[in-house]
Short mmCIF file of C-alpha atoms and ligand atoms in Angstrom, two decimals:
data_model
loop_
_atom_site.label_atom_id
_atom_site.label_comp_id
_atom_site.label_asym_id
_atom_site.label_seq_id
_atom_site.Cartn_x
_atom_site.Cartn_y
_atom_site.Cartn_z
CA UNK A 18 278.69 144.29 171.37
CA UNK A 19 282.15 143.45 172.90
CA UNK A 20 283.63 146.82 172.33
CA UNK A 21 281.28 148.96 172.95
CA UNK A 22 282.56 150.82 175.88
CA UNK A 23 285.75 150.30 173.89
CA UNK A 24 287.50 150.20 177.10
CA UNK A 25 286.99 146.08 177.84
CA UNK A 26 290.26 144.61 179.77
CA UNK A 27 291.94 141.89 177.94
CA UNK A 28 291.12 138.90 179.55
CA UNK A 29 287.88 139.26 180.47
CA UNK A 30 285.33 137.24 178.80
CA UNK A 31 283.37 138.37 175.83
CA UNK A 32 279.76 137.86 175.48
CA UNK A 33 280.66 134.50 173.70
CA UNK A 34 282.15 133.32 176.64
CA UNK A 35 285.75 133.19 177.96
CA UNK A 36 288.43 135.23 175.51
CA UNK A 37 290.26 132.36 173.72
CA UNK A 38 293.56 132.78 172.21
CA UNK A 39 293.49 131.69 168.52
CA UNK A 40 296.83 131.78 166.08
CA UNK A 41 296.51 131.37 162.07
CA UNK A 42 299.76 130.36 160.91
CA UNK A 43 300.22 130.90 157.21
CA UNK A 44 303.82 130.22 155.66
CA UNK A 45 305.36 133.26 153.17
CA UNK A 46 305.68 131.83 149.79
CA UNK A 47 305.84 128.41 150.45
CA UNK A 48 306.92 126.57 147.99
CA UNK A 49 309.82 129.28 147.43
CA UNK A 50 310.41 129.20 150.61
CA UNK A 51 311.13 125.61 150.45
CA UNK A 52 313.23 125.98 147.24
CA UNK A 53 315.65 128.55 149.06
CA UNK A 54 315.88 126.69 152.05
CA UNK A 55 317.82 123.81 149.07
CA UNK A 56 319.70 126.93 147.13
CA UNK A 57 320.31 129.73 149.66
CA UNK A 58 322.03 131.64 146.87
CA UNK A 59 318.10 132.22 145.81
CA UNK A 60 317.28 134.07 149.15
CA UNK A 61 316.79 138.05 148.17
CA UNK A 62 316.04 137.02 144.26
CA UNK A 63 312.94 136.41 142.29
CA UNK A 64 312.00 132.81 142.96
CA UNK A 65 309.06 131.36 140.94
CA UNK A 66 307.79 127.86 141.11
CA UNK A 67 305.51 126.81 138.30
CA UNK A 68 302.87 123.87 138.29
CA UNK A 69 303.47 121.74 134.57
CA UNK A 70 306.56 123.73 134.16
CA UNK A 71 310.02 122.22 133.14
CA UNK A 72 313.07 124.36 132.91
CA UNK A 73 313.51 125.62 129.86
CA UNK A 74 309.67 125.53 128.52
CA UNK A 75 307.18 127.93 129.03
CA UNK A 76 304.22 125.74 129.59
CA UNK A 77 302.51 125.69 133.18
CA UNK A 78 301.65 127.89 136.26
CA UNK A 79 302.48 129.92 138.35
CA UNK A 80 302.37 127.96 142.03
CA UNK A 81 303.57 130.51 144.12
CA UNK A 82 306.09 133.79 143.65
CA UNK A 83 308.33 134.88 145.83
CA UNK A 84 308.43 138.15 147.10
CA UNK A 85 310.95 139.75 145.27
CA UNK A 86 309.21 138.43 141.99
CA UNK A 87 305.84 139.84 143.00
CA UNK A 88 306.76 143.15 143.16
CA UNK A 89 307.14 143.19 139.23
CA UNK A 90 303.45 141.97 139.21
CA UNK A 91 303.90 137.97 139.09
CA UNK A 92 301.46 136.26 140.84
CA UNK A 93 300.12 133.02 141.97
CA UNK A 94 298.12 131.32 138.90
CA UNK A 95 299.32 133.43 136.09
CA UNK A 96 300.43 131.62 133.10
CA UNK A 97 304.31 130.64 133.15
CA UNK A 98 304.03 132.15 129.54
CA UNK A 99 302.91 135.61 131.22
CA UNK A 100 305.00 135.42 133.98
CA UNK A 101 308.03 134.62 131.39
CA UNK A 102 307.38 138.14 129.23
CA UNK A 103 307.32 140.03 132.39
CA UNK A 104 310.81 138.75 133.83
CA UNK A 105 311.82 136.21 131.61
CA UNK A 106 314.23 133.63 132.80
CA UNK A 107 317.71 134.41 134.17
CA UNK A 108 319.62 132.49 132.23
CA UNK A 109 318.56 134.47 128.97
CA UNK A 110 318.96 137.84 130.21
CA UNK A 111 322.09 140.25 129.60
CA UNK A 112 324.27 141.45 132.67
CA UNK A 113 322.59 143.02 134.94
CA UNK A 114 319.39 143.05 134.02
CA UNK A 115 316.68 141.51 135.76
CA UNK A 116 315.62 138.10 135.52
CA UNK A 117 313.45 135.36 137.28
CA UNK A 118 314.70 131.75 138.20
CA UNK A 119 312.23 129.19 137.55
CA UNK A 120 311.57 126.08 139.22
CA UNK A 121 309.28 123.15 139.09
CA UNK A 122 306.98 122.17 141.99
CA UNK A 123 308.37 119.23 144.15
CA UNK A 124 305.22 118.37 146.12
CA UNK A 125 307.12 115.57 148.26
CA UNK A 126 309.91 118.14 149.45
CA UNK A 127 307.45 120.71 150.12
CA UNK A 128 305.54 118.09 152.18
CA UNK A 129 308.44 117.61 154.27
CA UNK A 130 309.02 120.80 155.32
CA UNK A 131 305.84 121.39 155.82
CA UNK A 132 305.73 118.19 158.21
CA UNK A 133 308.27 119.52 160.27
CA UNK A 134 306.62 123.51 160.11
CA UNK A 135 303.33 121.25 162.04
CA UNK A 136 305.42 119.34 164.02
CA UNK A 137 306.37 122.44 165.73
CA UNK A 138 303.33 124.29 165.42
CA UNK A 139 301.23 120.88 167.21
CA UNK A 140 303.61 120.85 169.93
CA UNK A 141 303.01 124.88 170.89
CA UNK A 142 299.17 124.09 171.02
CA UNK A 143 296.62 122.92 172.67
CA UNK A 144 294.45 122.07 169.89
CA UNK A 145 296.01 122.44 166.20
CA UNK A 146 293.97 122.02 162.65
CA UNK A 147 295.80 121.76 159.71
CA UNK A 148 294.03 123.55 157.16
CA UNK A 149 296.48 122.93 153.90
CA UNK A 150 300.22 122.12 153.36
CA UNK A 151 300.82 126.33 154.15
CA UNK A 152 298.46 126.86 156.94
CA UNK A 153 297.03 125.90 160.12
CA UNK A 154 294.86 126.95 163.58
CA UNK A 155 296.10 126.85 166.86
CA UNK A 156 293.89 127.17 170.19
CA UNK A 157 296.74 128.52 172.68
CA UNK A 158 294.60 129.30 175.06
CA UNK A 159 296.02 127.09 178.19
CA UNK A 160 299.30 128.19 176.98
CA UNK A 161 299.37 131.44 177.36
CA UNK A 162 297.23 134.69 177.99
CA UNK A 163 296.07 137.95 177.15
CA UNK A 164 297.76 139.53 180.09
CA UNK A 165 300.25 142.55 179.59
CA UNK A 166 304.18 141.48 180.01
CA UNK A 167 305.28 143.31 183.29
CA UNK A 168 305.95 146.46 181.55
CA UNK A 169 302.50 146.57 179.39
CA UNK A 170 304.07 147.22 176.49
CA UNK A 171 302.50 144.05 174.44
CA UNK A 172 299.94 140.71 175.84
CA UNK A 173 301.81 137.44 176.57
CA UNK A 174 299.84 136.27 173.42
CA UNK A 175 302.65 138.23 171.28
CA UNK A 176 305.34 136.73 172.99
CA UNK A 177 304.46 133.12 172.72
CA UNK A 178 303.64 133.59 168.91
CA UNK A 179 306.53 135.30 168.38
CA UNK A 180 308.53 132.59 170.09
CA UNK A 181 306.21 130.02 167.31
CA UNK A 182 307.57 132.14 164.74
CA UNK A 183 311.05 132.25 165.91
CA UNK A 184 311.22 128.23 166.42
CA UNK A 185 309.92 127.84 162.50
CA UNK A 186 312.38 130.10 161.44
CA UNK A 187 315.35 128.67 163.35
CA UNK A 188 314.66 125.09 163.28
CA UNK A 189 313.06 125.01 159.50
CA UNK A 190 314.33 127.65 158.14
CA UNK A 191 311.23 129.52 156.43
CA UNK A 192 309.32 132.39 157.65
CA UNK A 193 305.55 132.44 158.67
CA UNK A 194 303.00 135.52 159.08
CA UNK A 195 300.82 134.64 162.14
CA UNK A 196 298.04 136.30 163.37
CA UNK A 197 296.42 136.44 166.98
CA UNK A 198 293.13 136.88 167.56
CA UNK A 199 289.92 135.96 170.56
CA UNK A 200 288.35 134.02 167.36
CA UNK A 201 289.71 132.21 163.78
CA UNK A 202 288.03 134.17 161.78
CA UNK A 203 289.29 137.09 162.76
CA UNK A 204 293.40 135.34 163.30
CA UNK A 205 292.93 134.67 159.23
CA UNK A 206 292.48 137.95 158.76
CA UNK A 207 295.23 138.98 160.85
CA UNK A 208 297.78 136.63 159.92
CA UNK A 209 297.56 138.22 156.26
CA UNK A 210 297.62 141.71 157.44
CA UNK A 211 301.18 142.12 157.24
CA UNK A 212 302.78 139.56 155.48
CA UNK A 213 305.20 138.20 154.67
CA UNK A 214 307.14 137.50 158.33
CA UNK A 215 304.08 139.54 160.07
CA UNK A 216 302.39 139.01 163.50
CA UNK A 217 299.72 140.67 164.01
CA UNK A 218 297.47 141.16 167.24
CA UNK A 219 293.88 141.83 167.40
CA UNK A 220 292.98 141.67 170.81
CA UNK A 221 289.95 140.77 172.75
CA UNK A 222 287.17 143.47 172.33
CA UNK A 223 288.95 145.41 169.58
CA UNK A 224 288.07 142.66 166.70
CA UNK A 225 285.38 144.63 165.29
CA UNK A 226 287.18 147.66 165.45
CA UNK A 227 290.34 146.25 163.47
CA UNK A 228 287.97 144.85 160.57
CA UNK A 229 286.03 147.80 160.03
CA UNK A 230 288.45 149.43 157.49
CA UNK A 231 288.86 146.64 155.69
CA UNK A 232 287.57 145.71 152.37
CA UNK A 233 284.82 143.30 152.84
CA UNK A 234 286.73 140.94 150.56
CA UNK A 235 289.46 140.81 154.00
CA UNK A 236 286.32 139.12 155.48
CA UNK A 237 287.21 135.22 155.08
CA UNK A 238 284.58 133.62 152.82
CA UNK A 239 283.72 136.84 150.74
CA UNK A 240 284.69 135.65 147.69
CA UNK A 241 284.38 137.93 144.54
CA UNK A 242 280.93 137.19 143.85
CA UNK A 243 280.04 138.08 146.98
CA UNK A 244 281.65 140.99 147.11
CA UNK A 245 280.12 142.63 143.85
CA UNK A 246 276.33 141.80 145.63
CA UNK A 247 277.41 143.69 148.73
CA UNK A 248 278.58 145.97 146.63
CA UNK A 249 275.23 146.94 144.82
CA UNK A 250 274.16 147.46 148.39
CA UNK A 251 276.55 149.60 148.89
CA UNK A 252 278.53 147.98 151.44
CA UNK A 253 282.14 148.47 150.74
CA UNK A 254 283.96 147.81 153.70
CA UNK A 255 283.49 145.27 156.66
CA UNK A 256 282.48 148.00 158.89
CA UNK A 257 279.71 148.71 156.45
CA UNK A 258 278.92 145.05 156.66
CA UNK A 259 278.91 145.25 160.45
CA UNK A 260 276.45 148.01 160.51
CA UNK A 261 274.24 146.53 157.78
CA UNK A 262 271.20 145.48 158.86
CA UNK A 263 271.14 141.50 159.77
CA UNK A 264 267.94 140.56 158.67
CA UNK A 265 268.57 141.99 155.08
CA UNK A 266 271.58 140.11 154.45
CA UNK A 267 270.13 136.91 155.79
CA UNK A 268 267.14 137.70 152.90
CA UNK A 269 269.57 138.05 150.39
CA UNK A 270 272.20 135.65 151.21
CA UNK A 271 270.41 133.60 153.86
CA UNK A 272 272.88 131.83 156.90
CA UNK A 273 275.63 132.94 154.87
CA UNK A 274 274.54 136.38 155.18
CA UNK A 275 274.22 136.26 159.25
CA UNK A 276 277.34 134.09 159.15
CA UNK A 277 279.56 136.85 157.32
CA UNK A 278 277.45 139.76 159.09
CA UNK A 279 279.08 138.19 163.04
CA UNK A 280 282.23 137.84 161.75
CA UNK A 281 282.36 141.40 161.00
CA UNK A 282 280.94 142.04 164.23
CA UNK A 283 283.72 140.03 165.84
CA UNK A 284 281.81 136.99 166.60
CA UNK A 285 282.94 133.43 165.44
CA UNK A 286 281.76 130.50 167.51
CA UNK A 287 284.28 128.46 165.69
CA UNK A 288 285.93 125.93 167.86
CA UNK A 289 289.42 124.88 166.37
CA UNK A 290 289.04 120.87 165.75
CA UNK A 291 291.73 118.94 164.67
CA UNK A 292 291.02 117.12 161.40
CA UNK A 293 291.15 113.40 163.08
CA UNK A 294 293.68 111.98 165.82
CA UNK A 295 297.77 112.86 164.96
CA UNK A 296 299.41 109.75 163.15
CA UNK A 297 303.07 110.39 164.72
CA UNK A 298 304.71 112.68 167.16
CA UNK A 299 307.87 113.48 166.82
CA UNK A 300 310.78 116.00 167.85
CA UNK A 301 313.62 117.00 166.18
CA UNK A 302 317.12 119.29 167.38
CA UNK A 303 319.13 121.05 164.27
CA UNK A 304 322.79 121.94 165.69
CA UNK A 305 325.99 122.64 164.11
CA UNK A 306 327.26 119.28 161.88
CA UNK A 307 329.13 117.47 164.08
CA UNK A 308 330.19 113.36 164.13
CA UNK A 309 330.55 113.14 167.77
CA UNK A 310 328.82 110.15 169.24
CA UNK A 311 328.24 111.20 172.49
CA UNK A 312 326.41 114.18 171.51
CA UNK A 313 324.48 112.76 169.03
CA UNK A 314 323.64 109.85 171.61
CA UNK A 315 322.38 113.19 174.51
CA UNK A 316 320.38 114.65 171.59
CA UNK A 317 318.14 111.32 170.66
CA UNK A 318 317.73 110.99 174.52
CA UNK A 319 316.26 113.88 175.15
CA UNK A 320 314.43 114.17 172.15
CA UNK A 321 313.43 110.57 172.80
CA UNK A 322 312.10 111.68 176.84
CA UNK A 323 310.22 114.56 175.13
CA UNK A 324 308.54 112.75 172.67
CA UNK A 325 307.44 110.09 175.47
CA UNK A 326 306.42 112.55 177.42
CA UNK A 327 304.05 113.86 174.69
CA UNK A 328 302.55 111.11 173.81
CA UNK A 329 302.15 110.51 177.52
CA UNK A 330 300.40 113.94 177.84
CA UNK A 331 298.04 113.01 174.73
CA UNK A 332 297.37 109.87 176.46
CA UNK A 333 298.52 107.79 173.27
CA UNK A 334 300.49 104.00 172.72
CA UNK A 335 302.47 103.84 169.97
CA UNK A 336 304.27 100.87 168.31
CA UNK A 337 306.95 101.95 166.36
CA UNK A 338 309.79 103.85 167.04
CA UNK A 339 312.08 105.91 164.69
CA UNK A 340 314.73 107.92 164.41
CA UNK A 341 315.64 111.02 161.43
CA UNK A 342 319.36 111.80 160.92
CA UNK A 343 320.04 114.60 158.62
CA UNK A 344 323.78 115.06 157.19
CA UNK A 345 324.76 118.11 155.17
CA UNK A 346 323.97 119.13 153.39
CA UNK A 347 320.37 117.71 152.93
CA UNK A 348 320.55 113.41 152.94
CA UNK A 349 317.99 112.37 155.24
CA UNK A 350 318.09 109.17 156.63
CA UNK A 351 314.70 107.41 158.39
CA UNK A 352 315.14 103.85 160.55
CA UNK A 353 312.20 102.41 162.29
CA UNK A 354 311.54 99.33 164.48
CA UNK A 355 308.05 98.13 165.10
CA UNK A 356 307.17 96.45 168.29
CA UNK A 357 305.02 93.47 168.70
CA UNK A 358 302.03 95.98 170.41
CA UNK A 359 301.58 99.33 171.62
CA UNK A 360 303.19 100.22 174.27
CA UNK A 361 303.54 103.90 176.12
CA UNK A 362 307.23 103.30 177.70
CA UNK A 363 309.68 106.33 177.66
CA UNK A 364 313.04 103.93 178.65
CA UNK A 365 312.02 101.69 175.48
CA UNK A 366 311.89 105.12 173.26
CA UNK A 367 315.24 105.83 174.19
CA UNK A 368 316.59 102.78 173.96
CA UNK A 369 315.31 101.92 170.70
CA UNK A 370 316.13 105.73 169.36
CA UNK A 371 320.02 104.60 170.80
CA UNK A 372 319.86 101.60 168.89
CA UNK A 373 318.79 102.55 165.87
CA UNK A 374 321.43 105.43 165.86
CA UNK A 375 324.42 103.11 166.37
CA UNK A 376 324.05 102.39 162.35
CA UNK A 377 325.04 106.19 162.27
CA UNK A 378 328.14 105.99 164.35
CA UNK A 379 331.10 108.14 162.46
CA UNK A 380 328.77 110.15 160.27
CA UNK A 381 328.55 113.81 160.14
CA UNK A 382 324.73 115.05 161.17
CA UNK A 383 323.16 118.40 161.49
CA UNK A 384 320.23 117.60 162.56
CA UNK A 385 318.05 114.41 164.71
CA UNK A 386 314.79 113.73 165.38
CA UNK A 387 312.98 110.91 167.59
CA UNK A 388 309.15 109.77 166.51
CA UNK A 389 306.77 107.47 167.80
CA UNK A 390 303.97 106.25 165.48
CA UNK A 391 301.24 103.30 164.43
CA UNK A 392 299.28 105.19 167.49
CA UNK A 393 296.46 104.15 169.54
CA UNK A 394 294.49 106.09 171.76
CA UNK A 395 292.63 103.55 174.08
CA UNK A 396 294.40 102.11 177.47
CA UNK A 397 293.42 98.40 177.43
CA UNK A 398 295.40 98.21 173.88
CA UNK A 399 298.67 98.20 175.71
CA UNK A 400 300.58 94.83 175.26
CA UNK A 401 302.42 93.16 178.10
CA UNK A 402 306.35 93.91 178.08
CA UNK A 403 306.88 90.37 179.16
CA UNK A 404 305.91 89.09 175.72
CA UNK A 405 308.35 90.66 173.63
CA UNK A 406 310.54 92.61 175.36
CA UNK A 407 313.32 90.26 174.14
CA UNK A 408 312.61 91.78 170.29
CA UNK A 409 314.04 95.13 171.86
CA UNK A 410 317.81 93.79 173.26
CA UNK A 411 320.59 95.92 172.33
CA UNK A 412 321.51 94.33 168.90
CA UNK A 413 320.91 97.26 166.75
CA UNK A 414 320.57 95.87 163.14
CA UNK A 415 317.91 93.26 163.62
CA UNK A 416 315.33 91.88 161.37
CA UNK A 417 312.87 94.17 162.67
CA UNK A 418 314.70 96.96 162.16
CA UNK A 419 313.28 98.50 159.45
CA UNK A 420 314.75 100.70 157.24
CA UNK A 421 311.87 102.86 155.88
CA UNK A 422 313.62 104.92 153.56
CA UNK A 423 316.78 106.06 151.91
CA UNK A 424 318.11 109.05 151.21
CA UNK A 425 317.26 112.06 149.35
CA UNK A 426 313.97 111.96 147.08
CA UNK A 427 312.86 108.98 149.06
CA UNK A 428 313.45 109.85 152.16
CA UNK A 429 312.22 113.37 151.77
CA UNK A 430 309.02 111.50 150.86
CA UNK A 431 308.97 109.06 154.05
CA UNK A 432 309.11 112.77 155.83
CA UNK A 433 305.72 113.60 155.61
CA UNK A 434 304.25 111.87 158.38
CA UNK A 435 307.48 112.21 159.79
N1 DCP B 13 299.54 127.32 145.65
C1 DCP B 13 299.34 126.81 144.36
N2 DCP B 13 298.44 127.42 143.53
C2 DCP B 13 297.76 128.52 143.91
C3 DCP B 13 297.95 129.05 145.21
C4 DCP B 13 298.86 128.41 146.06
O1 DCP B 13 299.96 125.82 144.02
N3 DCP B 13 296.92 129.10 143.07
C5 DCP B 13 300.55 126.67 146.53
C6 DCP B 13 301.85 127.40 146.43
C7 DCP B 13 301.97 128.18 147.70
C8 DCP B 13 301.18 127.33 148.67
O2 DCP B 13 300.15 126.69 147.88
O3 DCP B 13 303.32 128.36 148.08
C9 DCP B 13 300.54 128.12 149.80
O4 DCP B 13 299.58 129.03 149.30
P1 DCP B 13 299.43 130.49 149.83
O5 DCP B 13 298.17 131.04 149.28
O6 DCP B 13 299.60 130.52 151.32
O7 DCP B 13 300.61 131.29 149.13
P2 DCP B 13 302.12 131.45 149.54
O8 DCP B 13 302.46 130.75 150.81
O9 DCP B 13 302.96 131.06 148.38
O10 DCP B 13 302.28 133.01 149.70
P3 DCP B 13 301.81 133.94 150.92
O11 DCP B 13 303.08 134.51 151.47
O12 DCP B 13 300.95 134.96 150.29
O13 DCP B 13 301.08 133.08 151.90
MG1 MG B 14 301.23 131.00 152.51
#
């Protein structure tokens, strides 16, 4: 096995083949994450968001606590009514005592800010699968390494998920727990090892070693069923599962069993597969509100270069070009114009962007973003300028400029592909 000399060099392939570098990204407390990020005055309190709740009633449940609501025992899919008798709602407490502040899910805004959480996290990979609105894989390996930094205090791996985690916190606003690991499996498990705002490391040839104290349920897809059969054999912890003997398991819980028994031996095959082709890509700058023109105008040019250059890079057309301006405190505004045919032409992103933006001129923004969508990933489908490159001129507020949404609940909505 890979660590059996317990002495193997980062960066040296594993018996599976060249060390990859794989990140699980899972968000802390999403949904009251997202709530705080529209009332910071609920950062450091007990946030919970109930599913079928409205304020006031007691019906519903709990989506997700935050941390500071957990720690009096609330959890995820508990009863609202439960939740209620153990911290019941601020409003209806005395002074000084402690109460909880209740919300009600708001899929759409969640969806947004989740868009713009994957937005970062597909431009920092090489190959990124969403897993649910909270969570995702990333293969980093051509990004980075599991070298040592100069003074071998930590692997390059740390550093560039650290940097992941800093851009999610600075440009979004929420936290995330990520963990890095030679193989998904074992980044799950790591990315839940210290949460919330954790990072944790497992590095190549030590996998087995850092599941071994864990309870087998830490093993992803030991489920509490599961658990209680490898139990009554007396296998408690994922070490015990890594010494069991294969061929037993497989009798008992056939390819499951040999499945679960190489994970806790460190091995998962796994390759991280995006779930189908990326609709949009897009980039977006947050900055201090400002109404100046001309730095509104640099920001959508270079966001609208960087964009090109991705979807150069991913070798993808695209026939419709937008623009996102945010202005405080949350309005977002989304403009579009579609082109008669796919085209991959970075001068037309910016231009369009710059056109599109002129309908903005005066306003206050915090924050801009630049996307390119209606993709399409095959060479020949690119149209000839020469057709239509008249549609494009500088007027700014033609027919085809399409407004796709308004503001607020609307345009939070339009986000999600955003
Ligand atoms: N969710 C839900 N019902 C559940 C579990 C989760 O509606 N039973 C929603 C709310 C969560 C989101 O999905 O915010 C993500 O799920 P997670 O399991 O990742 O939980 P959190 O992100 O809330 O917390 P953690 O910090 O433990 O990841
Ligand atoms: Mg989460």
């Amino acid at each position: 096995m890979a660590n059996r000399d317990g002495a193997r060099l980062p960066g040296v392939p594993d018996e599976d083949g060249p060390a990859r570098i794989i990140l699980h990204v899972d968000m802390d407390c999403f949904y009251a994450a997202c709530e705080r990020l529209r009332e910071p005055e609920l950062v450091g309190k007990p946030v919970i968001v109930g599913m079928g709740y409205e304020p006031g009633e007691t019906i519903g449940a709990v989506a997700t606590a935050s941390y500071e609501a957990r720690a009096f025992g609330i959890e995820s899919a508990q009863a609202i009514s439960k939740a209620l008798d153990t911290l019941p709602r601020i409003e209806a407490v005395a002074d000084g005592e402690a109460g909880g502040y209740y919300r009600s899910v708001d899929l759409d805004f969640y969806k947004s800010v989740s868009a713009e959480v994957k937005a970062i996290l597909r431009d920092c990979a090489d190959t990124l699968r969403e897993v649910s609105i909270d969570e995702a894989y990333l293969d980093v390996t051509e990004r980075t390494a599991w070298d040592k930094t100069a003074d071998g205090s930590r692997t390059l791996a740390e550093g560039y998920a650290r940097y992941i985690k800093q851009r999610i916190e600075r440009e979004v606003g929420v936290t995330a727990s990520i963990g890095v690991a030679p193989n998904m499996s074992a980044a799950k498990v790591a990315s839940d090892f210290d949460k919330p705002d954790g990072l944790t490391v497992v590095e190549p040839g030590t996998v087995r070693e850092f599941f071994a104290p864990l309870s087998i349920e830490a093993v992803h897809g030991i489920g509490p069923v599961t658990a209680r059969s490898l139990r009554d054999l007396g296998i408690e912890t994922a070490g015990d599962l890594a010494a069991a003997d294969r061929d037993d398991l497989v009798d008992q819980f056939g390819e499951r069993g040999r499945e679960l028994y190489e994970r806790a031996n460190g091995r998962d095959t796994r390759v991280v597969e995006p779930v189908g082709k990326p609709k949009s890509f897009s980039r977006e700058s947050a900055f201090p509100p400002t109404a100046d023109v001309s730095e509104h105008q640099t920001t959508v040019s270079r966001l609208a270069e960087a964009v090109a250059a991705r979807a150069d890079r991913e070798g993808a057309l695209y026939q419709t070009i937008g623009i996102k301006v945010v202005t405080p405190p949350f309005d977002v505004h989304t403009r579009a114009r579609s082109l008669p045919g796919p085209v991959q032409d970075p001068a037309l992103v910016e231009s369009v962007a710059l056109s599109l933006l002129t309908e903005f001129e005066g306003e206050t923004a915090r924050k801009l973003g630049v996307r390119v969508s209606k993709l399409s990933f095959a060479a020949e489908d690119q149209a000839s300028l020469d057709s239509w490159s008249g549609a494009t001129s500088s007027e700014p507020r033609e027919k085809s400029s399409q407004p796709v949404s308004e503001q607020s609940r609307e345009g939070q909505q339009s986000l999600t592909d955003f």
